[in-house]
Amino acid sequence: MALQCRLSGTTIQSLKMATIPILSSSSRFIFRPLPQSLKLSIFSRHSPPRTPPITLLIRALSAPAVAAAPATEISDNKVVKPQWRAAIDFKWIRDNKEAVAINIKNRNSNANLEFVLELYDKMLNLQKEVERLRGERNTVANKMKGKLEPSERQKLIEEGKNLKEGLMTLEEDLIKLRDELQLEAQCIPNMTHPDVPIGGECSSKLRNMVGSRREFDFPIKDHLQIGKELDLFDFDAAAEVSGSKFYYLKNEAVMLEMALVNWTLTEVMKRGFTPLTTPEIVRSSVVEKCGFQPRGENTQVYSIEDSDQCLIGTAEIPVGGIHMDSILSESSLPLKYVAFSHCFRTEAGAAGTATRGLYRVHQFSKVEMFILCRPEDSDMFHEELIKIEEDLFSSLGLHYKTLDMATGDLGAPAYRKFDVEAWMPGLERYGEISSASNCTDYQSRRLGIRYRPSESTSTNSKKGQASLATTKFVHTLNATACAVPRMLVCLLENFQQEDGSVIIPNPLRPFMGGIELISLKSR
């Protein structure tokens, strides 16, 4: 049951949490009950043949996440009306049926392509019938304009009435069919870059390996023990105040978070990115348009009860929405943003030693990069984003590897995704600290973000005027520049010293007020 509180006359809307399916390595769902004090509704992300690559590279589809609940709900033969519409190219899907089907299979998506194409054919046939009846109705109307015998006019009146009633019925059926088609087609994931490895996460391909594991000549501590000894954070108090997987940062850890954020913003801005802070509550429709499920069974999004709003799980969502339903000029592209925000994720089912401490939490700070560009430039900017990430992590002295993620690990929007995993000595494993995704026109088709090419396409010979070029959908890309908690894990565990202190990497020291070392507090 949801709880509402009133403070100084202000109503605070509660969050309510549902039972969430957890995706295991075998792609089966395990259901676990979660506290009912929150309503969650989860944050999940949704290969063609190698030929012809050019066509498939730039064509994106609209879809919610992998393993989504059935998109269409029918009650008393009434289809749920879509709250928004993606600009899906149904003809392209039909013409590339085999490639789309292979892509759905490779991504482990539950999209029903055959049903989508069946609905599309029905819609085309119904449209033809509607147009035929409209033509007959117009013919009858034109006949009635002339001089007619009363009996003939009455006959035409009856015929027109019947045509009107039949047309109204068919037009209602056509609206319902279009709604059902839209909802079903939104389950189809984006196409995939031809170089992406096919398979599950274990099939991901190593792109780069930087540095090597530090050799310790003393017993290694994990970040939880280091933080406790240096009085850097408090999980116990946060659990009492907010629940598990929340935390207080204290003392130098607070300064270290601010240093990471300010240093990252400074470095990324040098590369031509415009800084933003974003709203942290957004409309559910915007979450959906970016490719996440705000109210599906498989979700990590906190939804606000009795509203159409959600807490963001990444700044990608509000930044993606900043140019929603707009036409940009080609000369304004690329648009590069670097956004700071707090992020909120349910992290349902995330338990065990591999996710303990700061590695997986419900609330955290993050700096996110986002680019809107021309379709032909998105592969280039994808490489630029991963290069920025690698430069940042290298300058901090981290040992990490970059992976080209396999099809089974791609969310619905991603055409291709690179992950960065850093070595975390205390956790004794590599942990993901960043990713960079090229979403091609998947998000822009849903968000309605187009650009108009600079050149004119044709000239009207009668008026002697040049017509405007046809608009195109932009491509969108996103990449994590700094996810603070996991960076704290890396820094504390990799730069710990035998005496219990932790060295601050050189690039961060100017943002730490000159502090070079976090030392044990005097008792």
Short mmCIF file of C-alpha atoms in Angstrom, two decimals, residues 62-274:
data_model
loop_
_atom_site.label_atom_id
_atom_site.label_comp_id
_atom_site.label_asym_id
_atom_site.label_seq_id
_atom_site.Cartn_x
_atom_site.Cartn_y
_atom_site.Cartn_z
CA SER A 62 11.57 1.77 -32.38
CA ALA A 63 11.26 -0.72 -29.54
CA PRO A 64 11.10 -1.08 -25.79
CA ALA A 65 13.49 -3.33 -23.95
CA VAL A 66 14.30 -6.97 -24.45
CA ALA A 67 11.92 -9.37 -22.70
CA ALA A 68 9.22 -6.74 -22.57
CA ALA A 69 5.70 -7.59 -21.55
CA PRO A 70 3.24 -7.97 -24.45
CA ALA A 71 2.85 -4.53 -25.96
CA THR A 72 -0.83 -4.74 -26.83
CA GLU A 73 -3.53 -5.08 -24.23
CA ILE A 74 -7.00 -5.94 -25.50
CA SER A 75 -10.10 -5.71 -23.34
CA ASP A 76 -13.54 -6.30 -24.85
CA ASN A 77 -11.94 -6.15 -28.29
CA LYS A 78 -10.65 -2.67 -27.53
CA VAL A 79 -6.97 -1.98 -28.17
CA VAL A 80 -5.12 0.26 -25.74
CA LYS A 81 -4.36 3.55 -27.46
CA PRO A 82 -0.62 4.38 -27.68
CA GLN A 83 0.33 7.43 -25.63
CA TRP A 84 2.81 8.41 -28.35
CA ARG A 85 3.83 7.20 -31.80
CA ALA A 86 7.21 6.27 -33.18
CA ALA A 87 7.99 7.02 -36.82
CA ILE A 88 8.42 3.35 -37.69
CA ASP A 89 9.22 2.49 -41.31
CA PHE A 90 6.90 -0.50 -41.72
CA LYS A 91 7.63 -0.86 -45.42
CA TRP A 92 11.34 -1.15 -44.66
CA ILE A 93 10.62 -3.82 -42.04
CA ARG A 94 8.55 -5.79 -44.54
CA ASP A 95 11.15 -5.42 -47.30
CA ASN A 96 13.93 -6.54 -44.91
CA LYS A 97 11.93 -9.21 -43.11
CA GLU A 98 14.71 -11.82 -43.03
CA ALA A 99 17.32 -9.42 -41.62
CA VAL A 100 14.90 -8.11 -39.00
CA ALA A 101 13.96 -11.66 -37.95
CA ILE A 102 17.62 -12.67 -37.54
CA ASN A 103 18.27 -9.52 -35.54
CA ILE A 104 15.35 -10.24 -33.19
CA LYS A 105 16.67 -13.76 -32.63
CA ASN A 106 20.26 -12.61 -32.02
CA ARG A 107 19.09 -10.09 -29.43
CA ASN A 108 16.89 -12.60 -27.58
CA SER A 109 13.94 -10.25 -28.13
CA ASN A 110 10.35 -11.44 -27.80
CA ALA A 111 9.14 -9.15 -30.60
CA ASN A 112 6.55 -10.90 -32.80
CA LEU A 113 7.61 -9.93 -36.31
CA GLU A 114 5.08 -12.17 -38.09
CA PHE A 115 2.23 -10.57 -36.16
CA VAL A 116 3.53 -7.09 -36.94
CA LEU A 117 3.64 -7.87 -40.66
CA GLU A 118 0.20 -9.48 -40.50
CA LEU A 119 -1.22 -6.33 -38.88
CA TYR A 120 0.58 -4.17 -41.45
CA ASP A 121 -0.96 -6.08 -44.36
CA LYS A 122 -4.40 -5.85 -42.75
CA MET A 123 -3.95 -2.13 -42.29
CA LEU A 124 -2.95 -1.62 -45.94
CA ASN A 125 -5.97 -3.60 -47.15
CA LEU A 126 -8.29 -1.72 -44.82
CA GLN A 127 -6.85 1.61 -45.99
CA LYS A 128 -7.61 0.64 -49.59
CA GLU A 129 -11.19 -0.25 -48.68
CA VAL A 130 -11.62 3.05 -46.81
CA GLU A 131 -10.28 4.97 -49.81
CA ARG A 132 -12.64 3.04 -52.13
CA LEU A 133 -15.68 3.92 -50.03
CA ARG A 134 -14.58 7.54 -49.81
CA GLY A 135 -14.40 7.60 -53.60
CA GLU A 136 -17.90 6.13 -53.92
CA ARG A 137 -19.24 8.63 -51.37
CA ASN A 138 -17.74 11.51 -53.36
CA THR A 139 -19.24 10.14 -56.57
CA VAL A 140 -22.69 10.01 -54.98
CA ALA A 141 -22.27 13.54 -53.63
CA ASN A 142 -21.33 14.84 -57.09
CA LYS A 143 -24.36 13.14 -58.68
CA MET A 144 -26.67 14.88 -56.23
CA LYS A 145 -25.48 18.30 -57.42
CA GLY A 146 -27.35 17.93 -60.71
CA LYS A 147 -31.08 17.94 -61.50
CA LEU A 148 -32.64 14.63 -60.46
CA GLU A 149 -36.00 13.04 -60.21
CA PRO A 150 -37.22 12.86 -56.58
CA SER A 151 -37.10 9.08 -56.61
CA GLU A 152 -33.55 9.11 -57.98
CA ARG A 153 -32.43 11.71 -55.42
CA GLN A 154 -33.94 9.67 -52.59
CA LYS A 155 -32.11 6.62 -53.85
CA LEU A 156 -28.82 8.53 -53.83
CA ILE A 157 -29.55 9.86 -50.34
CA GLU A 158 -30.03 6.31 -49.04
CA GLU A 159 -26.90 5.14 -50.83
CA GLY A 160 -24.89 8.04 -49.39
CA LYS A 161 -26.20 7.31 -45.90
CA ASN A 162 -25.20 3.66 -46.15
CA LEU A 163 -21.77 4.59 -47.47
CA LYS A 164 -21.27 7.08 -44.62
CA GLU A 165 -22.22 4.54 -41.96
CA GLY A 166 -20.03 1.85 -43.50
CA LEU A 167 -17.15 4.31 -43.81
CA MET A 168 -17.43 5.38 -40.16
CA THR A 169 -17.23 1.74 -39.05
CA LEU A 170 -14.20 1.03 -41.22
CA GLU A 171 -12.43 4.22 -40.11
CA GLU A 172 -12.90 3.22 -36.46
CA ASP A 173 -11.51 -0.23 -37.25
CA LEU A 174 -8.57 1.38 -39.04
CA ILE A 175 -7.72 3.54 -36.00
CA LYS A 176 -7.77 0.48 -33.72
CA LEU A 177 -5.64 -1.49 -36.16
CA ARG A 178 -3.07 1.31 -36.41
CA ASP A 179 -2.90 1.50 -32.61
CA GLU A 180 -2.34 -2.23 -32.30
CA LEU A 181 0.29 -2.19 -35.04
CA GLN A 182 2.13 0.69 -33.37
CA LEU A 183 2.26 -1.04 -30.00
CA GLU A 184 3.41 -4.36 -31.44
CA ALA A 185 6.04 -2.78 -33.68
CA GLN A 186 7.54 -0.88 -30.76
CA CYS A 187 8.77 -4.26 -29.47
CA ILE A 188 11.17 -4.63 -32.41
CA PRO A 189 14.72 -3.72 -31.31
CA ASN A 190 17.16 -1.59 -33.25
CA MET A 191 19.24 -3.23 -35.95
CA THR A 192 22.80 -4.23 -35.11
CA HIS A 193 26.21 -3.19 -36.44
CA PRO A 194 27.57 -6.00 -38.66
CA ASP A 195 30.77 -6.23 -36.58
CA VAL A 196 28.98 -6.86 -33.28
CA PRO A 197 29.68 -10.42 -32.05
CA ILE A 198 26.64 -12.68 -31.90
CA GLY A 199 25.78 -14.39 -28.62
CA GLY A 200 25.53 -13.67 -24.91
CA GLU A 201 27.78 -11.47 -22.79
CA CYS A 202 30.53 -14.10 -22.80
CA SER A 203 30.76 -13.70 -26.58
CA SER A 204 31.73 -10.03 -26.29
CA LYS A 205 35.00 -9.17 -28.03
CA LEU A 206 38.05 -7.51 -26.43
CA ARG A 207 38.88 -4.20 -28.13
CA ASN A 208 41.58 -2.86 -25.89
CA MET A 209 43.49 -3.65 -22.69
CA VAL A 210 45.21 -0.79 -20.86
CA GLY A 211 47.72 -1.13 -18.04
CA SER A 212 48.18 -4.12 -15.78
CA ARG A 213 47.05 -5.25 -12.35
CA ARG A 214 48.92 -3.64 -9.50
CA GLU A 215 51.00 -6.08 -7.47
CA PHE A 216 50.42 -5.68 -3.73
CA ASP A 217 52.96 -6.82 -1.13
CA PHE A 218 50.44 -6.55 1.70
CA PRO A 219 46.94 -7.98 2.30
CA ILE A 220 44.37 -6.25 0.03
CA LYS A 221 41.28 -4.63 1.53
CA ASP A 222 38.05 -4.00 -0.34
CA HIS A 223 36.52 -0.53 -0.49
CA LEU A 224 34.06 -1.34 2.30
CA GLN A 225 36.84 -2.05 4.77
CA ILE A 226 38.91 0.90 3.54
CA GLY A 227 35.93 3.22 3.83
CA LYS A 228 35.13 2.02 7.34
CA GLU A 229 38.71 2.48 8.58
CA LEU A 230 39.04 5.92 6.95
CA ASP A 231 35.50 6.98 7.99
CA LEU A 232 34.45 7.67 4.39
CA PHE A 233 30.90 6.31 4.25
CA ASP A 234 28.13 4.85 6.35
CA PHE A 235 25.84 2.15 4.97
CA ASP A 236 24.29 1.17 8.28
CA ALA A 237 22.82 4.59 9.05
CA ALA A 238 21.60 4.95 5.45
CA ALA A 239 19.88 1.56 5.67
CA GLU A 240 17.95 2.77 8.71
CA VAL A 241 17.03 6.05 7.03
CA SER A 242 16.38 4.92 3.43
CA GLY A 243 16.80 1.15 3.13
CA SER A 244 19.45 -1.18 1.80
CA LYS A 245 21.80 -0.07 -1.00
CA PHE A 246 21.77 3.56 0.11
CA TYR A 247 24.78 5.24 1.71
CA TYR A 248 26.20 8.36 3.29
CA LEU A 249 29.51 9.68 1.98
CA LYS A 250 31.65 11.37 4.64
CA ASN A 251 34.80 13.44 4.97
CA GLU A 252 37.24 13.07 2.05
CA ALA A 253 34.81 10.81 0.14
CA VAL A 254 32.49 13.80 -0.29
CA MET A 255 35.36 15.88 -1.63
CA LEU A 256 36.42 13.00 -3.86
CA GLU A 257 32.94 12.79 -5.39
CA MET A 258 32.93 16.53 -6.09
CA ALA A 259 36.47 16.30 -7.49
CA LEU A 260 35.54 13.47 -9.85
CA VAL A 261 32.50 15.36 -11.13
CA ASN A 262 34.26 18.71 -11.59
CA TRP A 263 37.38 17.16 -13.12
CA THR A 264 35.31 15.10 -15.55
CA LEU A 265 33.17 18.07 -16.59
CA THR A 266 36.28 20.19 -17.11
CA GLU A 267 38.00 17.57 -19.26
CA VAL A 268 34.95 16.77 -21.40
CA MET A 269 34.12 20.46 -21.92
CA LYS A 270 37.61 20.88 -23.40
CA ARG A 271 36.44 18.54 -26.16
CA GLY A 272 33.56 20.81 -27.18
CA PHE A 273 30.71 19.50 -25.01
CA THR A 274 28.11 21.86 -23.55
#
